[in-house]
Amino acid sequence: MAQATSYLPELGGVGVFDCSDTAAIGPRWKRWLRAFDLYAGGRGVKDPAQKKSLLLHCSGLSVQDIFFTLTESTEGADVYEKTVSTLNKHFTPEVNIPYERHLFRSMSQKADETVEQFITRLRQKAETCEFGDLNAVNEQIRDQVIEKCSQHHLRRKLLEKGRTLTLVQLREIARAMEQSERQARNIEGIEEVNKVAWGAKGAKSRTFSRPRKDNRKSGNTNSHRVIGPCYNCGREGHLAKDDKCPAKGQKCRKCHGVGHFEARCKSKGQKSTVRQVSSEGPANYAFSVHGTSGQTQNSIVINIGGIQMEAIIDSGASCNVMNRGTWETLKRQSIKCTSKKSDKHIFVYGSQTPIHAVGSFVARIAYNDRYEDGVEFLVIEGRGQTLLGKDTSIKLGVLRLGPLPSPNERHDINKVSTTLGIKDELIRKYPKAFQGLGTLRNFELEISLDPEVKPIAQPLRRVPYNLRDRLEKKLLELEDLDIIEPVHGPTSWVSPIVVVPKGDTDIRLCVDMRQANTAVLRERFPIPTVDEVLQDMNCSKVFSKIDIKWAYHQIMLAEKSRDITTFVTHKGLYRYKRLMFGVSCAPEMFQKVVQQVLQGCEGVQNIMDDVIVHGSSQDEHDQRLREAVRVLSETGMTLNSDKCEFNMSKLVFMGHVLSEKGIGPSEVKVKAVLDAREPTTASEVRSFLGLVNYSARFIPDLATISAPLRKLTKKDEEFVWGAEQQVAITMARPLRNNAA
């Protein structure tokens, strides 16, 4: 009978030990020797002499040359141990403990290294530092990770634990945060080809590998060719002959040519001309226009009530003036303002004949990143460009009166004027972030439904005939934007719509989701309060507010979650392809998505679609703002440039005024309290107290002052309005004094 033979699997050997590199040769020798012991054990080599021969063979010729020149005898029973001892003495010289500990203290987490890998390197280095027992070594490693880890949020989390933090707990916390970071990147839509690394200061850097189409006609085989600024519009990302160039078909205000902007015009400038006031009086021209080809040298582009337009800076004007034709144009564009009649008269310099103002309006006016609320414009008959008066020009920072500043002040002014252009910088660098309706890449939202709730198909609600044309136009617009899609075939859920007129030509389409929301399971994700957001803004002096355009509609819905959004119109059934307003779980889910997208952006908080960026200095704020816009752009989301406010020293956020002096109530909240009428019932008293309580922190001794009013809200208390209540209602007066 043949004897069975046992075969060992073929094991890979260990590499030759490189002893030519003397840097850190001791630790490297120990690691190589450990690998050899494992290899010899796997091969089943136990004989000392055989093990010695295998050791010298695997280590290489250089180690053999060194070993045979050593004078120590390695003969005897334990020949392998003597060989190892001889080589250890040669490769492991006397260790300089202070220097080794210095190297240990200098170690920091690498950009592409996890915390677990960092701990492994620290433990290897600690073997030569003689810190003591295992507990002492773990304590030193723990302190080094806290000090030299690359993520600020992890360091803050570890410091919160204090002296009770152990190395085991540190590894669990780090592992959880790194895993959540990877999951957040998956939600943001970062594909596997996009390498994500953490810099030394915790800032994310991404390198993208995207294929480009070869330009075979021109013979250009460089797929990574960089496209410079367009010759016609100045923006990057396209060529001058591209059909998508914004300058295509536009008229230049300098040479009157077609196809390029004035800023890119290469023609020589014309001399300044003066268009004189007509002799027919102010009925034809209200004021003259000085400039080059119809544009004045002191004209600027400002934002009035959300609409961009050109205006002239007039340091001699005591008010802001606009002609009636421009006013009618702004009304057709749905300007945000409050208009009223006016009986004021305007006198042109040197004239005794007044110009009667046909009306006036009050609106917010903005230039670059500065704004002023409640600016009044007088509307007059006649023609001419809009004038910006002296007071408004000074407030916007476009007019400076007085002596020339000192050299230091000039440097500061230049620095401020540079930072004021950060909006243009962001638009040039990330043009797609400010164009159209974006979509969060590689993410589809699923709405959880209760299977026990029976679907309901509600009947059609008839829309008035005078609104049907607007509704059809709105449905086509939403379908073109890929927000809704027609439904063909049976559907389990059907909700009616409510059409709300918006201006003279537009409507707001609302879906009545009350029945459908009974089946929606809410996620209950916590939405931060205003106090929580303000807490993180301590010591901040510069602010920006980013508005995500059509916020909910940038989140795609999963196929199985679209059925519940089906609604019925006189044109048939439609359903939403994107997250919509009216779904009960939409606020929490949108907050969660945006919060995860912005995770890792320091100094950035959001409440729903309002994202605020803050910093204690101009440079810190600008760095954080660029990072936030970059992340939003890379994830496919777009912003509403008209509603974004950049680089503000004072900003209104969620009804509060933020500035370097602290926080205060907005003028709107103050005015609402001051203009509130005297309550006549207990219910109106409660409403008034609720209005005041929103700004309670800015009213000293509010509880004591409001006691007479709260007394009237009790169940069995007779409602009697007396002098005591009249005095109490004046508690709103301190609000204006405490406004930031």
XYZ file of C-alpha atoms in Angstrom:
740
model
C 0.000 0.000 0.000
C 1.472 3.326 -1.040
C 2.202 5.853 1.682
C 0.327 9.167 1.417
C 2.555 12.164 0.815
C 1.803 15.580 2.371
C 2.562 18.582 0.183
C 2.979 22.109 1.578
C 1.578 24.881 -0.561
C 4.193 26.975 -2.326
C 4.764 30.107 -0.245
C 6.097 33.371 -1.595
C 9.519 34.269 -0.241
C 10.685 37.445 1.451
C 12.551 40.111 -0.456
C 16.265 40.738 -0.146
C 17.142 43.082 2.734
C 18.575 46.381 1.478
C 21.400 47.313 3.831
C 22.836 50.002 1.552
C 20.279 52.517 2.824
C 21.333 53.304 6.389
C 18.326 55.540 7.098
C 16.195 53.887 9.800
C 18.011 50.619 9.156
C 17.272 49.259 12.646
C 13.426 49.326 12.362
C 13.621 48.052 8.791
C 15.782 45.098 9.883
C 13.327 44.196 12.635
C 10.428 44.234 10.178
C 12.354 42.099 7.677
C 13.352 39.615 10.394
C 9.721 39.326 11.494
C 8.687 38.592 7.915
C 11.410 35.941 7.635
C 10.284 34.180 10.841
C 6.765 33.975 9.434
C 8.080 32.658 6.139
C 10.272 30.026 7.803
C 7.381 28.915 9.988
C 5.169 28.606 6.955
C 7.776 26.497 5.189
C 8.068 24.250 8.256
C 11.808 24.917 8.785
C 12.659 24.171 12.437
C 16.268 22.921 12.396
C 18.539 25.812 13.678
C 21.318 25.185 11.145
C 18.867 24.910 8.264
C 17.049 28.008 9.462
C 20.371 29.922 9.638
C 21.245 28.974 6.061
C 17.795 29.986 4.849
C 18.112 33.327 6.672
C 21.431 34.184 5.032
C 20.158 33.028 1.640
C 16.992 35.125 1.767
C 18.698 38.265 3.126
C 20.968 38.539 0.087
C 24.647 38.754 -0.775
C 25.211 42.080 0.994
C 24.045 40.688 4.335
C 26.133 37.565 3.777
C 29.250 39.690 3.199
C 28.588 41.578 6.421
C 27.881 38.434 8.447
C 31.028 36.536 7.419
C 33.248 39.519 8.287
C 31.962 39.614 11.861
C 34.342 38.030 14.375
C 31.740 36.624 16.764
C 31.369 32.848 16.751
C 27.934 31.495 15.841
C 28.717 27.818 16.260
C 26.830 25.727 18.813
C 23.478 24.222 19.517
C 21.479 27.410 19.099
C 23.238 28.512 15.936
C 20.196 30.396 14.568
C 19.709 32.505 17.701
C 23.425 33.410 17.733
C 23.257 34.413 14.071
C 20.237 36.637 14.694
C 21.929 38.169 17.766
C 25.079 38.941 15.766
C 23.130 40.642 12.958
C 20.943 42.527 15.455
C 24.012 44.073 17.056
C 25.240 45.181 13.656
C 21.970 46.540 12.248
C 20.592 47.948 15.514
C 23.078 50.476 16.846
C 22.656 52.359 20.129
C 19.432 54.408 19.961
C 19.395 58.134 20.792
C 16.194 58.257 22.850
C 15.654 62.077 22.796
C 16.112 62.149 19.024
C 13.759 59.195 18.469
C 11.120 60.910 20.578
C 11.629 64.091 18.559
C 10.956 62.118 15.374
C 7.869 60.628 17.028
C 6.559 64.112 17.892
C 7.190 65.263 14.310
C 5.002 62.598 12.734
C 1.659 63.763 11.310
C -1.138 62.153 9.363
C -0.484 62.014 5.633
C -2.941 63.226 3.012
C -3.883 59.737 1.772
C -3.642 58.005 5.146
C -6.418 56.857 7.464
C -6.208 57.301 11.220
C -5.731 53.540 11.618
C -2.709 53.617 9.310
C -1.359 56.648 11.162
C -1.631 54.775 14.488
C 0.268 51.832 13.000
C 3.155 54.091 11.961
C 3.197 55.709 15.388
C 3.291 52.320 17.131
C 6.232 51.207 15.001
C 8.111 54.386 15.830
C 7.276 54.103 19.552
C 9.285 50.879 19.787
C 12.507 52.933 19.734
C 11.285 55.688 22.055
C 11.145 53.688 25.334
C 7.959 55.343 26.588
C 7.376 52.543 29.092
C 4.641 49.938 29.367
C 1.782 49.428 26.911
C -0.538 51.910 28.651
C 2.082 54.661 28.455
C 2.696 53.935 24.771
C -1.049 54.054 24.014
C -1.340 57.372 25.829
C 1.493 58.885 23.794
C -0.047 57.631 20.540
C -3.434 59.028 21.561
C -1.982 62.494 22.207
C -0.064 62.457 18.924
C -3.169 61.554 16.901
C -5.162 64.375 18.523
C -2.410 66.885 17.781
C -1.412 65.821 14.256
C -4.582 64.376 12.678
C -5.606 66.134 9.471
C -9.335 66.599 10.181
C -10.440 69.516 12.326
C -13.842 67.978 13.111
C -12.218 64.783 14.376
C -9.811 66.730 16.605
C -12.684 68.699 18.113
C -14.653 65.511 18.709
C -11.678 63.866 20.451
C -10.976 66.887 22.642
C -14.572 66.835 23.853
C -13.889 63.445 25.484
C -11.149 64.910 27.689
C -8.808 62.789 29.781
C -11.153 59.795 29.758
C -10.464 59.155 26.069
C -8.637 55.875 25.440
C -6.870 54.766 22.272
C -9.579 52.161 21.660
C -12.295 54.843 21.821
C -10.228 57.110 19.569
C -9.998 54.405 16.897
C -13.762 53.777 17.042
C -14.586 57.493 16.700
C -12.107 57.975 13.840
C -13.357 54.891 12.013
C -16.971 56.079 12.306
C -16.178 59.591 11.040
C -14.131 58.312 8.099
C -16.901 55.921 7.147
C -19.528 58.691 7.314
C -17.263 60.866 5.161
C -17.079 58.154 2.492
C -20.846 57.715 2.609
C -21.363 61.467 2.296
C -19.123 61.552 -0.780
C -21.174 58.763 -2.319
C -24.325 60.802 -1.734
C -22.648 63.855 -3.254
C -22.106 61.808 -6.384
C -18.319 61.600 -6.380
C -17.489 58.671 -8.660
C -14.758 56.197 -7.920
C -12.468 57.735 -10.532
C -12.502 60.979 -8.565
C -9.712 60.661 -6.026
C -10.505 62.427 -2.771
C -7.691 63.350 -0.409
C -7.520 65.315 2.805
C -4.868 67.981 3.014
C -2.814 68.797 6.039
C -5.397 71.294 7.214
C -8.420 69.163 6.530
C -9.320 70.721 3.215
C -10.591 68.343 0.564
C -8.867 68.279 -2.803
C -10.250 66.381 -5.777
C -8.545 65.390 -9.002
C -10.892 64.445 -11.792
C -10.290 62.113 -14.693
C -12.827 62.896 -17.374
C -12.590 61.733 -20.965
C -12.759 64.368 -23.671
C -13.744 63.999 -27.281
C -10.881 64.109 -29.760
C -10.863 67.029 -32.140
C -10.128 65.046 -35.280
C -10.676 67.917 -37.671
C -7.921 70.009 -36.214
C -5.724 66.996 -35.545
C -5.477 67.869 -31.867
C -4.899 64.712 -29.877
C -4.389 66.413 -26.533
C -7.497 65.410 -24.582
C -6.598 67.667 -21.663
C -6.313 70.918 -23.621
C -7.259 73.940 -21.494
C -9.709 76.370 -23.101
C -8.879 79.994 -22.288
C -11.267 82.944 -22.034
C -13.698 83.433 -24.905
C -12.708 86.302 -27.226
C -16.293 87.578 -27.375
C -17.594 87.373 -23.784
C -14.493 86.810 -21.624
C -15.839 83.695 -19.916
C -14.068 80.347 -19.871
C -15.270 76.905 -20.914
C -16.170 77.550 -24.557
C -14.792 79.014 -27.783
C -15.841 82.233 -29.475
C -17.695 80.337 -32.218
C -19.741 78.317 -29.730
C -23.498 78.766 -30.118
C -23.857 78.883 -26.320
C -21.672 81.998 -25.978
C -23.740 84.658 -24.123
C -22.353 87.389 -26.385
C -23.805 85.778 -29.516
C -26.228 88.259 -31.092
C -25.510 90.958 -28.484
C -24.694 94.534 -29.478
C -21.482 96.165 -28.226
C -22.093 99.519 -26.525
C -18.666 100.799 -27.575
C -18.431 100.105 -31.324
C -22.088 99.084 -31.864
C -20.888 95.847 -33.448
C -22.750 92.547 -32.961
C -21.382 89.393 -31.369
C -19.200 90.618 -28.492
C -19.373 92.519 -25.203
C -17.934 95.977 -24.586
C -15.290 94.576 -22.198
C -13.837 92.452 -25.067
C -14.111 95.153 -27.730
C -10.835 95.808 -29.579
C -11.890 99.003 -31.371
C -10.482 102.358 -30.326
C -12.638 104.363 -27.934
C -14.612 107.374 -29.152
C -14.412 110.781 -27.657
C -16.871 111.755 -24.967
C -19.947 113.518 -26.283
C -22.693 115.456 -24.544
C -26.343 115.028 -25.368
C -27.925 118.396 -24.588
C -31.261 118.916 -22.886
C -33.962 119.729 -25.395
C -35.218 123.296 -25.500
C -38.744 121.989 -25.169
C -38.217 121.644 -21.457
C -38.310 118.808 -18.964
C -41.206 117.097 -20.683
C -38.803 115.669 -23.281
C -35.607 115.130 -21.283
C -35.565 115.067 -17.510
C -31.785 115.058 -17.350
C -28.804 114.801 -19.689
C -26.496 111.844 -20.282
C -22.713 112.283 -20.498
C -20.427 109.524 -21.721
C -18.972 107.423 -24.466
C -21.483 106.173 -27.014
C -24.391 106.548 -24.659
C -22.616 105.245 -21.551
C -21.241 107.608 -18.925
C -17.876 107.270 -17.328
C -19.504 107.390 -13.874
C -22.237 104.861 -14.623
C -22.477 101.572 -12.740
C -24.659 98.474 -12.916
C -26.774 98.141 -9.766
C -29.471 95.764 -8.558
C -32.799 97.425 -7.760
C -35.419 95.134 -6.275
C -33.777 92.049 -7.783
C -33.297 93.505 -11.293
C -29.948 94.551 -12.796
C -29.847 97.970 -14.474
C -27.476 100.846 -15.212
C -27.444 104.086 -13.207
C -25.370 107.283 -13.093
C -23.617 108.427 -9.915
C -24.640 112.054 -9.365
C -22.812 113.595 -6.398
C -24.934 116.749 -6.736
C -28.309 115.025 -6.540
C -30.150 114.947 -3.217
C -32.471 112.108 -4.294
C -32.610 109.092 -6.600
C -34.455 109.699 -9.880
C -35.870 107.355 -12.542
C -37.942 108.072 -15.645
C -41.382 106.626 -16.097
C -40.416 104.404 -19.042
C -37.762 102.649 -16.990
C -40.227 102.270 -14.112
C -42.801 100.616 -16.393
C -40.106 98.212 -17.631
C -39.174 97.271 -14.052
C -42.832 96.636 -13.227
C -43.143 94.241 -16.149
C -40.095 92.384 -14.813
C -41.789 92.016 -11.374
C -39.534 94.321 -9.359
C -39.695 93.761 -5.609
C -40.665 97.106 -4.099
C -43.335 99.163 -2.373
C -44.768 101.923 -4.593
C -46.880 104.949 -3.694
C -47.988 108.316 -5.033
C -45.791 111.349 -4.492
C -46.327 115.108 -4.494
C -42.636 116.039 -4.357
C -41.074 118.485 -6.794
C -37.540 118.288 -8.189
C -35.556 121.349 -9.261
C -32.844 121.031 -11.882
C -29.687 122.962 -11.019
C -30.097 126.624 -12.049
C -33.771 126.217 -12.986
C -36.807 127.799 -11.315
C -39.262 125.394 -12.970
C -39.956 122.283 -10.883
C -40.285 118.753 -12.246
C -43.262 116.990 -10.696
C -42.762 113.412 -9.481
C -45.593 111.168 -10.646
C -44.810 108.613 -7.941
C -42.120 106.904 -5.918
C -41.123 103.454 -4.769
C -38.942 101.949 -2.030
C -36.733 98.912 -2.725
C -33.495 97.203 -1.786
C -30.550 98.383 -3.842
C -27.282 96.447 -4.149
C -23.927 96.993 -5.814
C -21.359 94.187 -5.919
C -21.655 92.762 -2.411
C -23.055 95.786 -0.560
C -26.722 96.648 -0.201
C -29.088 99.130 1.401
C -32.726 98.543 2.332
C -35.521 101.088 2.041
C -33.964 103.231 -0.721
C -36.488 105.612 -2.304
C -36.609 106.438 -6.021
C -38.715 109.271 -7.474
C -40.395 108.535 -10.825
C -40.764 111.467 -13.227
C -41.993 112.039 -16.762
C -39.477 112.446 -19.552
C -36.446 110.531 -20.761
C -32.948 109.936 -19.432
C -30.914 107.477 -17.418
C -31.448 106.632 -13.780
C -29.637 108.892 -11.300
C -28.141 107.653 -8.051
C -28.038 110.444 -5.471
C -25.153 111.434 -3.225
C -26.402 109.816 -0.002
C -27.185 106.455 -1.630
C -23.873 106.452 -3.539
C -21.920 107.003 -0.329
C -23.807 104.229 1.487
C -23.048 101.799 -1.345
C -19.378 102.748 -1.254
C -19.272 103.949 -4.885
C -18.696 107.611 -3.952
C -16.086 109.030 -1.578
C -16.126 112.673 -0.513
C -13.235 114.333 1.302
C -9.454 114.511 1.105
C -7.350 111.794 -0.480
C -6.550 108.939 1.914
C -3.079 108.263 3.222
C -0.940 105.568 1.522
C -1.915 103.028 4.185
C -5.587 103.846 3.792
C -5.242 103.581 0.023
C -3.812 100.107 0.461
C -6.775 99.127 2.627
C -9.242 100.568 0.120
C -7.602 98.640 -2.714
C -7.796 95.476 -0.641
C -11.496 96.001 0.045
C -12.249 96.781 -3.584
C -10.489 93.555 -4.543
C -12.482 91.455 -2.128
C -15.726 93.061 -3.260
C -15.209 91.374 -6.634
C -15.339 87.863 -5.237
C -18.785 87.368 -6.772
C -17.389 87.961 -10.268
C -14.456 85.687 -9.433
C -16.772 82.850 -8.416
C -18.981 83.299 -11.496
C -15.934 83.176 -13.789
C -14.381 80.195 -12.018
C -17.595 78.172 -11.585
C -19.943 79.406 -14.353
C -22.099 76.273 -14.263
C -22.900 76.898 -10.590
C -24.829 80.049 -11.577
C -26.565 78.802 -14.739
C -29.953 77.132 -15.001
C -31.452 74.502 -12.734
C -28.926 72.065 -11.300
C -29.261 68.427 -10.314
C -27.451 66.659 -7.475
C -25.276 64.110 -9.270
C -25.613 60.344 -8.806
C -28.316 60.606 -6.161
C -32.007 59.748 -6.155
C -34.199 60.359 -3.130
C -36.566 57.650 -1.955
C -39.730 58.598 -0.066
C -40.723 55.922 2.446
C -44.449 55.073 2.374
C -46.684 53.302 4.865
C -47.925 50.129 3.081
C -51.031 50.005 5.289
C -52.393 53.307 3.932
C -54.694 52.750 0.982
C -53.922 54.957 -2.080
C -56.506 57.595 -2.977
C -57.223 58.969 -6.462
C -58.908 62.355 -6.045
C -61.029 64.005 -8.767
C -60.067 66.994 -10.901
C -60.542 70.494 -9.532
C -61.662 72.783 -12.316
C -59.347 75.690 -13.045
C -60.912 79.055 -14.053
C -60.851 79.571 -17.806
C -58.850 82.797 -17.546
C -56.021 80.833 -15.850
C -55.924 77.800 -18.143
C -53.546 79.335 -20.657
C -51.129 80.230 -17.877
C -51.413 76.718 -16.420
C -50.633 75.115 -19.785
C -47.631 77.426 -20.171
C -46.416 76.506 -16.684
C -46.792 72.762 -17.375
C -44.743 73.091 -20.575
C -42.084 75.078 -18.715
C -41.781 72.495 -15.922
C -41.682 69.657 -18.444
C -38.920 71.376 -20.452
C -36.920 71.805 -17.239
C -37.259 68.061 -16.548
C -39.162 68.733 -13.316
C -42.393 66.940 -14.217
C -43.364 64.258 -16.732
C -46.723 63.131 -18.180
C -48.230 59.953 -16.778
C -49.415 57.263 -19.184
C -51.342 54.320 -17.819
C -52.893 53.553 -14.413
C -51.656 55.220 -11.227
C -52.593 54.566 -7.601
C -52.224 58.119 -6.219
C -53.826 61.221 -7.756
C -53.883 64.665 -6.073
C -55.675 67.840 -7.223
C -53.941 71.168 -7.872
C -54.477 74.758 -6.765
C -53.524 77.550 -9.167
C -52.482 80.843 -7.552
C -52.080 83.916 -9.833
C -48.627 85.489 -9.705
C -48.432 88.878 -11.350
C -50.175 89.513 -14.639
C -48.755 86.627 -16.660
C -47.496 83.939 -14.299
C -48.986 81.479 -11.791
C -47.830 79.380 -8.883
C -48.690 75.681 -9.279
C -49.512 74.015 -5.949
C -50.377 70.326 -5.474
C -52.744 69.510 -2.614
C -50.777 66.706 -0.949
C -52.840 66.443 2.243
C -54.270 63.013 1.434
C -51.006 61.712 -0.017
C -49.020 62.867 3.033
C -50.972 60.441 5.227
C -48.924 57.642 3.641
C -45.552 59.416 3.839
C -43.238 58.253 6.630
C -41.210 61.208 7.874
C -37.540 60.696 8.585
C -37.476 63.189 11.507
C -34.032 64.511 10.669
C -33.329 67.436 13.049
C -33.322 70.871 11.423
C -30.946 73.206 13.286
C -32.450 76.177 15.065
C -31.344 79.745 14.509
C -29.650 79.749 17.934
C -27.580 76.674 17.013
C -26.395 78.289 13.803
C -25.635 81.611 15.489
C -23.613 79.839 18.191
C -21.018 78.783 15.607
C -20.630 82.370 14.387
C -18.910 83.763 17.459
C -16.115 86.209 16.552
C -17.150 86.233 12.859
C -16.965 89.590 11.066
C -17.536 88.838 7.360
C -20.615 86.994 6.079
C -22.093 85.642 2.862
C -25.481 84.089 2.158
C -25.828 81.516 -0.625
C -29.256 80.791 -2.070
C -29.775 77.421 -3.783
C -31.949 77.962 -6.852
C -35.343 76.202 -6.741
C -33.929 74.201 -3.855
C -36.174 71.115 -3.747
C -36.214 70.721 -7.527
C -32.459 69.964 -7.604
C -33.045 66.579 -5.898
C -34.134 63.774 -8.234
C -36.774 61.342 -7.003
C -36.352 57.598 -7.353
C -38.661 55.963 -9.892
C -40.709 54.194 -7.223
C -41.198 57.440 -5.258
C -42.687 59.474 -8.128
C -46.108 57.832 -8.178
C -47.265 59.553 -4.987
C -46.630 62.996 -6.556
C -49.092 62.395 -9.430
C -51.531 65.289 -9.936
C -54.431 65.845 -12.305
C -55.081 68.847 -14.604
C -57.421 69.538 -17.487
C -54.494 68.520 -19.745
C -54.131 65.090 -18.111
C -52.008 63.462 -15.428
C -48.483 64.536 -14.521
C -46.035 63.588 -11.820
C -42.878 65.126 -10.388
C -39.454 63.719 -11.242
C -37.835 65.858 -8.558
C -38.535 66.631 -4.930
C -41.484 69.021 -4.662
C -42.969 71.437 -2.188
C -45.867 70.019 -0.222
C -44.417 66.596 0.625
C -44.403 66.385 4.431
C -40.937 64.819 4.614
C -39.339 67.243 2.133
C -37.891 69.780 4.650
C -36.086 67.163 6.757
C -34.807 65.202 3.750
C -33.589 68.302 1.932
C -31.850 69.554 5.087
C -30.115 66.187 5.445
C -28.941 66.119 1.824
C -27.554 69.679 1.806
C -25.925 69.179 5.200
C -24.141 66.068 3.928
C -23.084 67.837 0.723
C -21.498 70.654 2.753
C -19.992 68.339 5.355
C -16.342 69.166 5.781
C -16.746 72.811 4.698
C -15.635 74.720 7.756
C -17.548 77.881 8.635
C -20.577 76.888 6.534
C -24.045 76.201 7.985
C -27.430 75.843 6.377
C -31.078 75.996 7.351
C -32.900 74.443 4.400
C -31.793 76.243 1.201
C -30.287 79.234 3.030
C -26.548 78.608 3.327
C -24.460 81.058 5.343
C -20.667 81.360 5.196
C -18.807 83.310 7.877
C -15.249 84.077 8.921
C -13.361 86.055 11.534
C -11.269 87.742 8.823
C -11.586 88.609 5.159
C -9.119 85.942 4.023
C -10.718 83.233 6.144
C -14.185 84.122 4.859
C -13.076 84.173 1.204
C -11.348 80.793 1.541
C -14.452 79.235 3.096
C -16.730 80.809 0.496
C -14.644 79.504 -2.404
C -14.643 76.014 -0.866
C -18.442 76.023 -0.379
C -19.161 77.166 -3.952
C -16.629 74.658 -5.312
C -18.286 71.761 -3.486
C -21.781 72.814 -4.598
C -20.577 73.208 -8.190
C -18.857 69.822 -8.268
C -21.965 68.082 -6.944
C -24.083 69.623 -9.718
C -26.108 72.114 -7.666
C -26.718 75.671 -8.908
C -27.194 78.984 -7.125
C -29.432 82.005 -7.595
C -26.925 84.817 -8.125
C -29.600 87.512 -7.683
C -30.427 86.298 -4.179
C -26.861 85.483 -3.087
C -25.185 88.099 -0.900
C -21.391 87.944 -0.768
C -18.788 89.579 1.448
C -21.116 91.454 3.790
C -20.112 93.155 7.028
C -23.803 93.167 7.997
C -26.249 90.498 6.856
C -29.901 89.665 7.508
C -30.310 85.935 8.209
C -33.535 84.308 9.431
C -34.883 87.605 10.794
C -31.631 88.567 12.565
C -29.007 91.121 11.618
C -25.491 89.670 11.852
C -22.438 91.925 12.165
C -19.078 92.068 13.933
C -20.870 93.803 16.833
C -23.125 90.788 17.386
C -26.716 90.051 16.446
C -29.833 92.169 16.440
C -33.390 92.086 15.100
C -33.994 93.025 11.486
C -35.781 96.264 10.662
C -38.725 94.267 9.351
C -39.245 92.629 12.746
C -38.821 95.942 14.543
C -41.278 97.706 12.246
C -43.827 94.900 12.636
C -43.816 95.387 16.418
C -43.868 99.180 16.277
C -46.693 99.269 13.698
C -48.834 96.629 15.411
C -52.269 97.968 16.286
C -53.665 97.913 19.785
C -55.119 94.448 20.651
C -58.855 94.255 21.278
C -59.204 90.577 22.285
C -57.219 88.011 24.219
C -56.405 86.214 20.956
C -54.886 89.381 19.483
C -52.825 89.831 22.660
C -51.400 86.327 22.193
C -50.546 87.129 18.576
C -48.807 90.322 19.617
C -46.810 88.533 22.330
C -45.774 85.878 19.805
C -44.558 88.608 17.473
C -42.530 90.205 20.259
C -41.130 86.921 21.586
C -39.296 86.359 18.289
C -37.004 89.213 19.319
C -37.249 88.653 23.064
C -33.488 88.452 23.555
C -33.144 92.100 22.523
C -35.692 93.475 25.012
C -34.447 93.851 28.610
C -36.775 92.558 31.349
C -39.355 91.330 28.841
C -41.042 89.002 31.324
C -41.632 91.866 33.791
C -42.757 94.336 31.123
C -45.166 91.919 29.441
C -46.823 90.716 32.668
C -49.880 93.041 32.302
C -50.412 91.771 28.762
C -50.015 88.114 29.670
C -52.537 88.670 32.432
C -55.210 89.377 29.790
C -54.653 85.979 28.142
C -55.708 83.975 31.204
C -58.916 81.986 30.941
C -61.037 83.635 33.629
C -59.537 87.136 33.319
C -61.838 89.905 32.116
C -60.429 91.754 29.127
C -59.953 95.334 30.274
C -57.475 97.535 28.409
C -56.133 100.167 30.770
C -53.166 102.412 31.382
C -51.106 99.489 32.686
C -51.494 97.622 29.406
C -50.866 100.777 27.397
C -47.539 101.232 29.141
C -46.654 97.555 28.613
C -47.217 97.701 24.871
C -44.447 100.291 24.570
C -41.977 97.514 25.346
C -41.273 97.326 21.616
C -39.364 100.617 21.769
C -36.125 99.106 23.117
C -36.035 96.902 20.010
C -34.909 99.732 17.758
C -32.176 100.754 20.170
C -30.815 97.216 20.373
C -30.769 96.578 16.638
C -27.285 95.719 15.390
